[in-house]
Short mmCIF file of C-alpha atoms in Angstrom, two decimals:
data_model
loop_
_atom_site.label_atom_id
_atom_site.label_comp_id
_atom_site.label_asym_id
_atom_site.label_seq_id
_atom_site.Cartn_x
_atom_site.Cartn_y
_atom_site.Cartn_z
CA MET A 11 -8.30 64.41 2.57
CA ASP A 12 -11.38 63.98 0.48
CA LEU A 13 -11.31 60.47 1.21
CA LEU A 14 -11.22 60.65 5.02
CA ASP A 15 -14.09 63.62 4.82
CA THR A 16 -16.19 61.54 2.66
CA LEU A 17 -16.05 58.41 5.14
CA THR A 18 -16.13 60.90 8.04
CA ALA A 19 -19.92 62.10 6.61
CA LYS A 20 -21.07 58.46 5.79
CA GLY A 21 -19.96 57.24 8.88
CA LEU A 22 -21.95 59.73 10.68
CA ARG A 23 -25.27 59.17 8.69
CA ARG A 24 -24.15 55.24 8.80
CA GLU A 25 -23.84 55.09 5.46
CA LEU A 26 -22.10 52.27 4.06
CA PRO A 27 -18.66 52.98 2.24
CA THR A 28 -17.63 51.70 -1.14
CA ARG A 29 -15.47 48.85 -1.14
CA GLU A 30 -12.72 51.18 -3.06
CA GLU A 31 -13.07 53.96 0.00
CA ALA A 32 -12.51 51.07 2.30
CA LEU A 33 -9.53 49.19 0.51
CA ALA A 34 -8.32 52.82 0.42
CA VAL A 35 -8.18 53.41 4.21
CA LEU A 36 -5.93 50.45 4.33
CA ALA A 37 -3.74 51.72 1.61
CA THR A 38 -2.97 54.96 3.09
CA THR A 39 0.72 56.19 3.97
CA ASP A 40 2.08 56.97 7.72
CA ASP A 41 2.37 60.53 7.35
CA GLU A 42 -1.85 60.45 6.92
CA LEU A 43 -2.21 58.14 9.76
CA LEU A 44 -3.02 60.98 12.47
CA ASP A 45 -5.44 62.38 9.98
CA VAL A 46 -7.01 58.34 9.50
CA VAL A 47 -7.27 58.02 13.21
CA ALA A 48 -8.92 60.89 13.58
CA ALA A 49 -11.26 60.98 11.14
CA ALA A 50 -12.50 57.73 12.43
CA GLY A 51 -12.82 58.73 15.95
CA LYS A 52 -15.30 61.99 14.90
CA VAL A 53 -17.42 58.55 13.97
CA ARG A 54 -16.25 56.68 16.96
CA ARG A 55 -17.12 59.98 19.00
CA GLN A 56 -20.80 60.38 17.32
CA TRP A 57 -22.10 56.97 18.48
CA PHE A 58 -20.28 55.95 21.42
CA GLY A 59 -18.73 59.22 23.34
CA ARG A 60 -15.13 58.85 24.86
CA ARG A 61 -17.03 55.27 26.68
CA VAL A 62 -14.66 51.89 26.65
CA LYS A 63 -16.53 48.91 27.57
CA LEU A 64 -14.50 46.61 29.10
CA ASN A 65 -14.92 42.55 28.65
CA TYR A 66 -13.55 40.02 30.38
CA LEU A 67 -12.94 36.15 29.16
CA VAL A 68 -13.54 33.28 31.09
CA ASN A 69 -11.73 30.31 29.54
CA LEU A 70 -14.44 27.27 30.50
CA LYS A 71 -12.23 24.67 28.88
CA SER A 72 -8.50 25.01 27.50
CA GLY A 73 -7.08 23.15 24.80
CA LEU A 74 -8.21 19.87 23.69
CA CYS A 75 -9.94 20.87 20.31
CA PRO A 76 -10.54 18.46 17.35
CA GLU A 77 -10.51 21.24 14.99
CA ASP A 78 -7.67 21.89 12.64
CA CYS A 79 -7.28 26.30 13.01
CA SER A 80 -3.75 27.29 11.66
CA TYR A 81 -3.97 30.55 13.80
CA CYS A 82 -5.62 28.51 17.64
CA SER A 83 -2.54 27.21 19.85
CA GLN A 84 -5.70 25.00 21.33
CA ARG A 85 -5.96 23.13 17.66
CA LEU A 86 -5.29 19.47 17.42
CA GLY A 87 -1.81 18.85 16.60
CA SER A 88 -0.67 21.96 18.39
CA LYS A 89 2.81 22.01 20.23
CA ALA A 90 2.07 25.08 21.93
CA GLU A 91 2.51 24.74 25.61
CA ILE A 92 -0.49 25.88 26.63
CA LEU A 93 -2.75 25.11 29.52
CA LYS A 94 -5.22 22.30 29.22
CA TYR A 95 -7.90 21.84 31.39
CA THR A 96 -11.34 20.13 30.72
CA TRP A 97 -14.55 22.18 32.01
CA LEU A 98 -14.57 24.13 35.17
CA LYS A 99 -17.67 24.02 37.54
CA PRO A 100 -20.03 26.56 37.74
CA GLU A 101 -18.78 28.11 40.87
CA GLN A 102 -15.30 28.41 39.80
CA ALA A 103 -15.61 30.23 36.79
CA ALA A 104 -18.36 32.46 38.81
CA GLU A 105 -14.88 33.18 40.94
CA ALA A 106 -13.14 33.71 37.93
CA ALA A 107 -15.91 36.26 36.42
CA ALA A 108 -15.76 38.19 39.82
CA ALA A 109 -12.31 38.84 39.11
CA GLY A 110 -13.13 40.95 35.99
CA LEU A 111 -15.97 42.23 37.19
CA ALA A 112 -14.11 44.24 40.28
CA GLY A 113 -11.67 45.40 37.63
CA GLY A 114 -15.15 47.29 35.84
CA ALA A 115 -15.82 44.69 33.19
CA LYS A 116 -19.29 44.74 31.73
CA ARG A 117 -19.59 41.35 30.74
CA VAL A 118 -17.81 38.27 30.61
CA CYS A 119 -17.28 36.02 27.80
CA LEU A 120 -17.37 32.74 28.21
CA VAL A 121 -15.54 30.56 26.45
CA ALA A 122 -14.90 26.73 25.71
CA SER A 123 -12.37 25.07 22.91
CA GLY A 124 -14.27 22.37 20.53
CA ARG A 125 -16.21 21.97 17.50
CA GLY A 126 -19.56 22.92 19.06
CA PRO A 127 -21.14 21.94 22.19
CA THR A 128 -23.58 18.94 23.55
CA ASP A 129 -26.66 19.40 24.88
CA ARG A 130 -24.86 18.08 28.19
CA ASP A 131 -22.58 21.21 27.96
CA ILE A 132 -25.44 23.69 26.81
CA ASP A 133 -26.56 22.48 30.58
CA ARG A 134 -23.23 23.43 32.13
CA VAL A 135 -23.20 26.58 30.63
CA ALA A 136 -26.35 27.41 31.92
CA ASP A 137 -25.60 26.74 35.27
CA THR A 138 -22.76 28.19 35.08
CA ILE A 139 -24.66 31.80 33.64
CA ALA A 140 -27.33 31.74 36.70
CA ALA A 141 -24.13 31.42 38.97
CA ILE A 142 -22.37 34.30 37.26
CA LYS A 143 -25.76 36.56 37.14
CA ASP A 144 -26.79 35.37 40.93
CA ALA A 145 -23.91 37.37 42.03
CA ASP A 146 -24.18 40.41 39.63
CA ALA A 147 -27.79 40.45 37.84
CA GLN A 148 -26.78 43.06 35.72
CA VAL A 149 -23.46 41.70 34.19
CA GLU A 150 -23.81 40.21 30.57
CA VAL A 151 -22.72 37.57 29.70
CA CYS A 152 -21.65 36.09 26.04
CA ALA A 153 -21.06 32.83 25.14
CA CYS A 154 -18.51 31.34 23.00
CA LEU A 155 -18.45 27.52 22.47
CA GLY A 156 -18.40 26.72 18.51
CA LEU A 157 -20.80 25.90 16.49
CA LEU A 158 -24.41 25.77 17.63
CA SER A 159 -26.95 23.09 16.60
CA ASP A 160 -30.49 23.91 16.25
CA ASN A 161 -32.22 25.04 19.13
CA GLN A 162 -29.36 25.58 21.52
CA ALA A 163 -29.01 29.43 20.96
CA GLU A 164 -32.71 29.32 22.35
CA ARG A 165 -31.17 27.05 25.32
CA LEU A 166 -28.66 29.54 25.88
CA LYS A 167 -31.18 32.75 25.20
CA ALA A 168 -33.68 31.12 27.86
CA ALA A 169 -30.43 30.47 30.65
CA GLY A 170 -29.63 33.94 30.66
CA ALA A 171 -27.37 34.61 27.77
CA ASP A 172 -27.12 38.33 26.21
CA ALA A 173 -24.67 37.70 23.25
CA TYR A 174 -23.36 34.94 21.50
CA ASN A 175 -19.66 35.25 20.03
CA HIS A 176 -18.45 33.42 16.97
CA ASN A 177 -16.05 35.12 14.66
CA LEU A 178 -15.51 34.87 10.69
CA ASN A 179 -12.28 35.07 10.98
CA THR A 180 -11.08 35.78 7.57
CA SER A 181 -12.95 36.27 3.61
CA GLU A 182 -14.67 32.99 2.57
CA ALA A 183 -12.54 32.90 -0.42
CA THR A 184 -9.10 32.23 1.89
CA TYR A 185 -11.13 30.31 4.47
CA GLY A 186 -10.18 26.71 3.57
CA ASP A 187 -6.31 27.61 3.36
CA ILE A 188 -6.44 28.56 7.85
CA THR A 189 -8.99 25.41 8.33
CA THR A 190 -10.26 22.30 6.84
CA THR A 191 -12.70 20.65 9.76
CA HIS A 192 -15.48 23.38 9.03
CA THR A 193 -16.60 26.01 6.45
CA TYR A 194 -16.59 29.01 6.13
CA ALA A 195 -20.63 28.51 5.75
CA ASP A 196 -20.74 26.31 9.03
CA ARG A 197 -19.76 29.75 10.92
CA VAL A 198 -21.83 32.05 9.27
CA ASP A 199 -25.13 29.70 9.96
CA THR A 200 -23.90 29.98 14.02
CA VAL A 201 -23.70 33.67 13.93
CA GLN A 202 -27.34 33.25 12.25
CA LYS A 203 -28.92 30.73 14.81
CA ALA A 204 -27.78 33.13 17.33
CA HIS A 205 -29.15 36.28 16.07
CA GLY A 206 -32.92 34.58 15.32
CA ALA A 207 -32.48 33.43 18.71
CA GLY A 208 -32.52 37.32 20.17
CA LEU A 209 -29.14 36.75 21.14
CA SER A 210 -26.45 39.71 20.18
CA ALA A 211 -24.44 38.80 17.21
CA CYS A 212 -21.48 39.24 18.46
CA SER A 213 -18.25 38.22 15.36
CA GLY A 214 -15.59 39.52 14.05
CA LEU A 215 -12.15 38.61 12.25
CA ILE A 216 -8.57 37.61 12.57
CA ALA A 217 -5.90 40.18 10.76
CA GLY A 218 -2.08 39.02 10.31
CA MET A 219 -2.33 35.72 8.98
CA GLY A 220 -1.18 36.36 5.52
CA GLU A 221 -4.50 37.44 4.07
CA SER A 222 -4.70 40.51 1.08
CA ASP A 223 -6.44 44.20 1.95
CA GLU A 224 -9.06 42.72 -0.32
CA ASP A 225 -9.53 39.44 2.06
CA LEU A 226 -9.97 41.87 5.08
CA VAL A 227 -12.40 44.37 3.41
CA ASP A 228 -14.58 41.19 2.47
CA VAL A 229 -14.99 39.57 5.98
CA VAL A 230 -15.91 43.55 7.55
CA PHE A 231 -18.82 43.85 4.92
CA ALA A 232 -19.71 40.39 5.48
CA LEU A 233 -20.05 40.98 8.90
CA ARG A 234 -22.03 44.34 8.40
CA ASP A 235 -24.47 41.67 6.55
CA LEU A 236 -24.54 39.60 8.85
CA GLY A 237 -25.92 41.85 11.29
CA SER A 238 -23.34 41.87 14.09
CA ASP A 239 -23.78 44.13 17.00
CA SER A 240 -20.12 43.91 18.47
CA VAL A 241 -16.92 43.20 16.30
CA PRO A 242 -14.23 41.81 17.63
CA VAL A 243 -11.08 42.64 15.61
CA ASN A 244 -7.88 40.10 16.93
CA PHE A 245 -4.39 40.80 15.77
CA LEU A 246 -2.75 37.06 15.17
CA ILE A 247 -0.61 36.00 18.12
CA PRO A 248 2.13 33.54 16.42
CA PHE A 249 1.95 30.83 18.85
CA GLU A 250 5.39 28.54 18.92
CA GLY A 251 3.73 25.01 17.70
CA THR A 252 1.14 26.58 15.22
CA PRO A 253 1.42 26.34 11.41
CA LEU A 254 1.05 30.64 12.18
CA ALA A 255 3.88 30.30 13.99
CA GLN A 256 6.09 32.57 11.48
CA GLU A 257 3.32 35.24 10.26
CA TRP A 258 4.73 38.48 11.65
CA ASN A 259 3.13 40.66 8.97
CA LEU A 260 1.49 43.60 11.01
CA SER A 261 3.15 46.88 12.51
CA PRO A 262 1.25 49.31 14.81
CA GLN A 263 0.20 51.66 11.97
CA ARG A 264 -1.14 48.81 9.97
CA CYS A 265 -3.26 47.60 12.97
CA LEU A 266 -4.53 51.52 13.67
CA ARG A 267 -5.57 51.76 9.77
CA ILE A 268 -7.47 48.14 10.04
CA LEU A 269 -9.32 49.38 13.13
CA ALA A 270 -10.34 52.66 11.01
CA MET A 271 -11.18 50.38 8.29
CA VAL A 272 -13.50 48.33 10.86
CA ARG A 273 -15.01 51.55 12.34
CA PHE A 274 -16.03 53.21 9.08
CA VAL A 275 -17.55 50.32 7.74
CA CYS A 276 -19.31 49.66 11.03
CA PRO A 277 -19.62 52.83 12.30
CA ASP A 278 -22.63 51.97 15.16
CA VAL A 279 -21.02 49.08 16.38
CA GLU A 280 -19.29 48.27 18.91
CA VAL A 281 -15.76 47.55 17.35
CA ARG A 282 -13.84 45.96 20.10
CA ILE A 283 -9.78 45.62 19.99
CA ALA A 284 -9.02 41.40 21.06
CA GLY A 285 -6.31 39.28 21.50
CA GLY A 286 -3.04 40.66 20.08
CA ARG A 287 -3.38 44.24 20.63
CA GLU A 288 -0.50 44.12 23.15
CA VAL A 289 2.09 42.44 20.55
CA HIS A 290 1.10 44.38 17.89
CA LEU A 291 0.09 48.06 18.90
CA ARG A 292 2.16 48.47 21.57
CA SER A 293 2.55 51.87 22.47
CA LEU A 294 0.16 52.54 20.20
CA GLN A 295 -3.13 51.10 21.77
CA PRO A 296 -4.21 54.51 23.48
CA LEU A 297 -4.34 55.62 19.63
CA GLY A 298 -6.78 52.37 18.96
CA LEU A 299 -9.37 53.77 22.23
CA GLU A 300 -9.61 56.89 19.14
CA ILE A 301 -11.57 54.30 17.36
CA ALA A 302 -12.32 50.93 19.10
CA ASN A 303 -14.89 51.20 21.99
CA SER A 304 -14.29 48.23 23.33
CA ILE A 305 -11.70 46.15 24.82
CA PHE A 306 -10.83 42.78 26.59
CA LEU A 307 -9.26 43.53 30.29
CA GLY A 308 -6.35 41.83 31.52
CA ASP A 309 -5.54 38.02 29.99
CA TYR A 310 -6.90 36.12 27.33
CA LEU A 311 -7.42 32.40 26.21
CA THR A 312 -3.97 31.05 26.29
CA SER A 313 -1.88 34.15 26.49
CA GLU A 314 -1.43 37.20 28.97
CA GLY A 315 -2.32 40.24 28.38
CA GLN A 316 -1.57 43.35 30.52
CA ALA A 317 -1.79 44.18 33.62
CA GLY A 318 -5.88 44.78 34.26
CA GLN A 319 -4.60 48.27 36.19
CA ALA A 320 -2.35 49.07 33.61
CA ASP A 321 -5.32 48.82 30.87
CA LEU A 322 -7.44 50.70 33.36
CA ASP A 323 -5.03 53.32 33.76
CA MET A 324 -4.14 53.64 29.75
CA ILE A 325 -8.02 54.21 29.73
CA LYS A 326 -7.76 57.14 32.10
CA ASP A 327 -4.37 59.09 30.90
CA ALA A 328 -5.96 58.86 27.16
CA GLY A 329 -9.29 60.32 28.66
CA PHE A 330 -12.10 58.06 28.74
CA THR A 331 -13.86 56.27 30.62
CA VAL A 332 -14.97 52.90 31.46
CA GLU A 333 -18.66 52.34 30.71
CA GLY A 334 -21.11 51.67 33.78
CA ALA A 335 -22.99 48.92 33.99
CA GLY A 336 -26.50 50.99 33.52
CA GLU A 337 -25.04 52.68 30.42
CA ARG A 338 -26.45 51.30 26.98
CA THR A 339 -23.59 50.34 25.03
CA LEU A 340 -25.02 50.33 21.44
CA PRO A 341 -26.84 53.52 20.37
CA ARG A 342 -30.71 53.76 20.71
CA HIS A 343 -31.40 52.78 16.97
CA ARG A 344 -29.11 49.94 17.06
CA ALA A 345 -30.68 48.78 20.65
CA ASP A 346 -33.72 48.75 20.30
CA ALA A 347 -33.36 46.38 16.92
CA VAL A 348 -31.58 43.78 19.13
CA ALA A 349 -34.21 41.92 20.91
CA GLY A 350 -33.44 42.74 24.87
CA GLY A 351 -31.26 45.97 23.88
CA CYS A 352 -27.53 45.39 24.72
CA GLY A 353 -27.74 43.14 27.26
CA GLY A 354 -30.77 42.17 29.34
CA ALA A 355 -29.51 43.53 32.43
CA ALA A 356 -28.12 46.91 30.79
CA ALA A 357 -31.59 47.09 28.75
CA SER A 358 -33.66 47.63 31.65
CA ALA A 359 -31.37 50.70 32.75
CA CYS A 360 -32.31 52.44 29.00
CA GLY A 361 -36.00 52.42 28.84
CA THR A 362 -36.28 56.12 29.43
CA GLU A 363 -34.46 58.59 28.23
CA ALA A 364 -32.91 59.87 31.23
CA HIS A 365 -31.01 57.26 31.47
CA ALA A 366 -30.03 56.30 27.71
CA CYS A 367 -26.68 57.60 27.70
CA GLY A 368 -25.58 57.60 31.79
CA THR A 369 -23.97 60.59 32.51
CA GLY A 370 -22.42 61.62 28.99
CA GLY A 371 -25.88 62.94 27.16
CA CYS A 372 -27.84 61.68 24.50
CA GLY A 373 -25.42 62.36 21.90
CA PRO A 374 -23.52 58.60 21.97
CA CYS A 375 -26.88 56.86 21.86
CA GLY A 376 -28.73 58.08 18.97
CA GLY A 377 -27.31 61.51 17.01
CA HIS A 378 -28.06 64.31 19.39
CA ALA A 379 -24.62 65.05 20.13
CA GLU A 380 -22.72 68.61 20.08
CA PRO A 381 -20.49 68.35 16.86
CA ALA A 382 -17.39 66.18 18.03
CA ALA A 383 -14.24 67.85 17.17
CA THR A 384 -12.27 67.67 13.93
CA GLY A 385 -9.20 65.81 14.38
CA ALA A 386 -6.49 64.77 16.92
CA PRO A 387 -5.91 67.09 19.70
CA ALA A 388 -3.34 69.48 18.86
CA GLN A 389 -1.54 69.28 22.09
CA ALA A 390 -1.14 65.47 21.58
CA GLU A 391 -0.78 65.52 18.10
CA ALA A 392 3.29 66.06 18.11
CA GLY A 393 3.37 63.00 21.27
CA ALA A 394 1.28 60.99 18.83
CA LYS A 395 3.29 61.36 15.83
CA ALA A 396 6.72 60.65 17.79
CA LEU A 397 4.93 57.58 19.13
CA ILE A 398 4.29 56.77 15.29
CA GLU A 399 7.38 57.48 13.92
CA ALA A 400 8.98 55.17 17.56
CA GLU A 401 6.92 52.53 16.17
CA SER A 402 7.49 51.74 12.52
CA SER A 403 10.30 49.55 12.78
CA ASP A 404 9.55 46.28 10.89
CA GLU A 405 11.48 43.56 13.57
CA ALA A 406 8.80 40.95 15.30
CA ARG A 407 8.18 41.23 18.85
CA THR A 408 8.34 37.57 19.52
CA ASP A 409 9.32 38.74 23.44
CA LEU A 410 5.66 39.91 23.95
CA VAL A 411 3.83 36.99 23.12
CA ARG A 412 3.67 35.05 26.76
CA VAL A 413 1.60 31.65 27.26
CA ARG A 414 -1.02 31.89 30.21
CA ARG A 415 -0.63 30.10 33.41
CA ARG A 416 -3.06 32.34 35.63
CA GLY A 417 -6.74 32.43 35.97
CA ALA A 418 -9.05 29.84 35.69
CA GLY A 419 -7.90 26.53 35.61
CA THR A 420 -4.86 27.57 37.69
CA GLU A 421 -3.87 28.15 41.45
CA LEU A 422 -2.91 31.70 40.33
CA ALA A 423 -4.93 34.30 40.81
CA PRO A 424 -6.24 36.09 37.83
CA ASN A 425 -4.96 39.12 35.64
CA ALA A 426 -7.80 41.58 36.36
#
């Protein structure tokens, strides 16, 4: 297909596709899906090899949010029966983080519900970062605390945070349809504050909220323009008790096309399959790894993911390896542009060519790779095609939405 040949060539050159090309990826048919996955996979392997970065969420404060984001189970007025608790103590958060790190996670994401942190909240998070890094100096820490005020990003950076997450979620044109208590511009401002403070910017989207293909392309192009180093792709989990509870708009095939479009627009960026992969990708999750180079391990903020060991088995069975603490995530040209590299601890291991790429050679970190194989492996193609056909049902799998009842803030062991 000329489109995929063009997009692959552009991805290998880090060249931005046109909007028309990005839209065309979303419009491909199921018969073309394996070709789309293979083309996006070639770009993924050029910049990230066959490594998968594991991230682990720690929900520092659950529920109790004054914002009205329609997709969120923690929103103002939500009737979702989620866990609700106020701030974890630093030692509690560090204990929760340790479970993820023991499972192979390289980055811990510290999340707190609310419009944005107070200065006292920044102090709390700073103490939590210190507790986590005292236990493991190499761990990357990403904070996700809502809208930032002036100087808060700088304070998080000084406390040892490596990254800040704040998703754009959807296009500017439709943002007002999902949230009224803050604006798209507010979110852009926070991402810019984080980047300006030297934090790696992590910002992504939520697919499946009833948006158009044009909305998806708009938000991904905006994320590229913002210079996001990692792009989490969330697939809406339609929680009962939220305004979007009936929005079941995604199939596994649609999710793979969205991931491929993101990879072509952001070829050398960490693309993460985030919330909803178990619900919407289902048995096609391994194909998602051909496109994305990052996932969350175990549970999410208010919903349960598949067992952490199942994630590790899936990665191994699909022929991938878990990215180690001493391996750099981003290609060299991007890591050099991020203050402190891809996370303060990891950057120190990436300073010389000998350590630039861990054990996998230099290709994924800057363009010296052997040419990647074209297309899906022949021996796997028949099986993958059968899976695609098996997952073609339009029936929503509502039984896969499970509210989280374990981990931080509970008496039950975390899923990691």
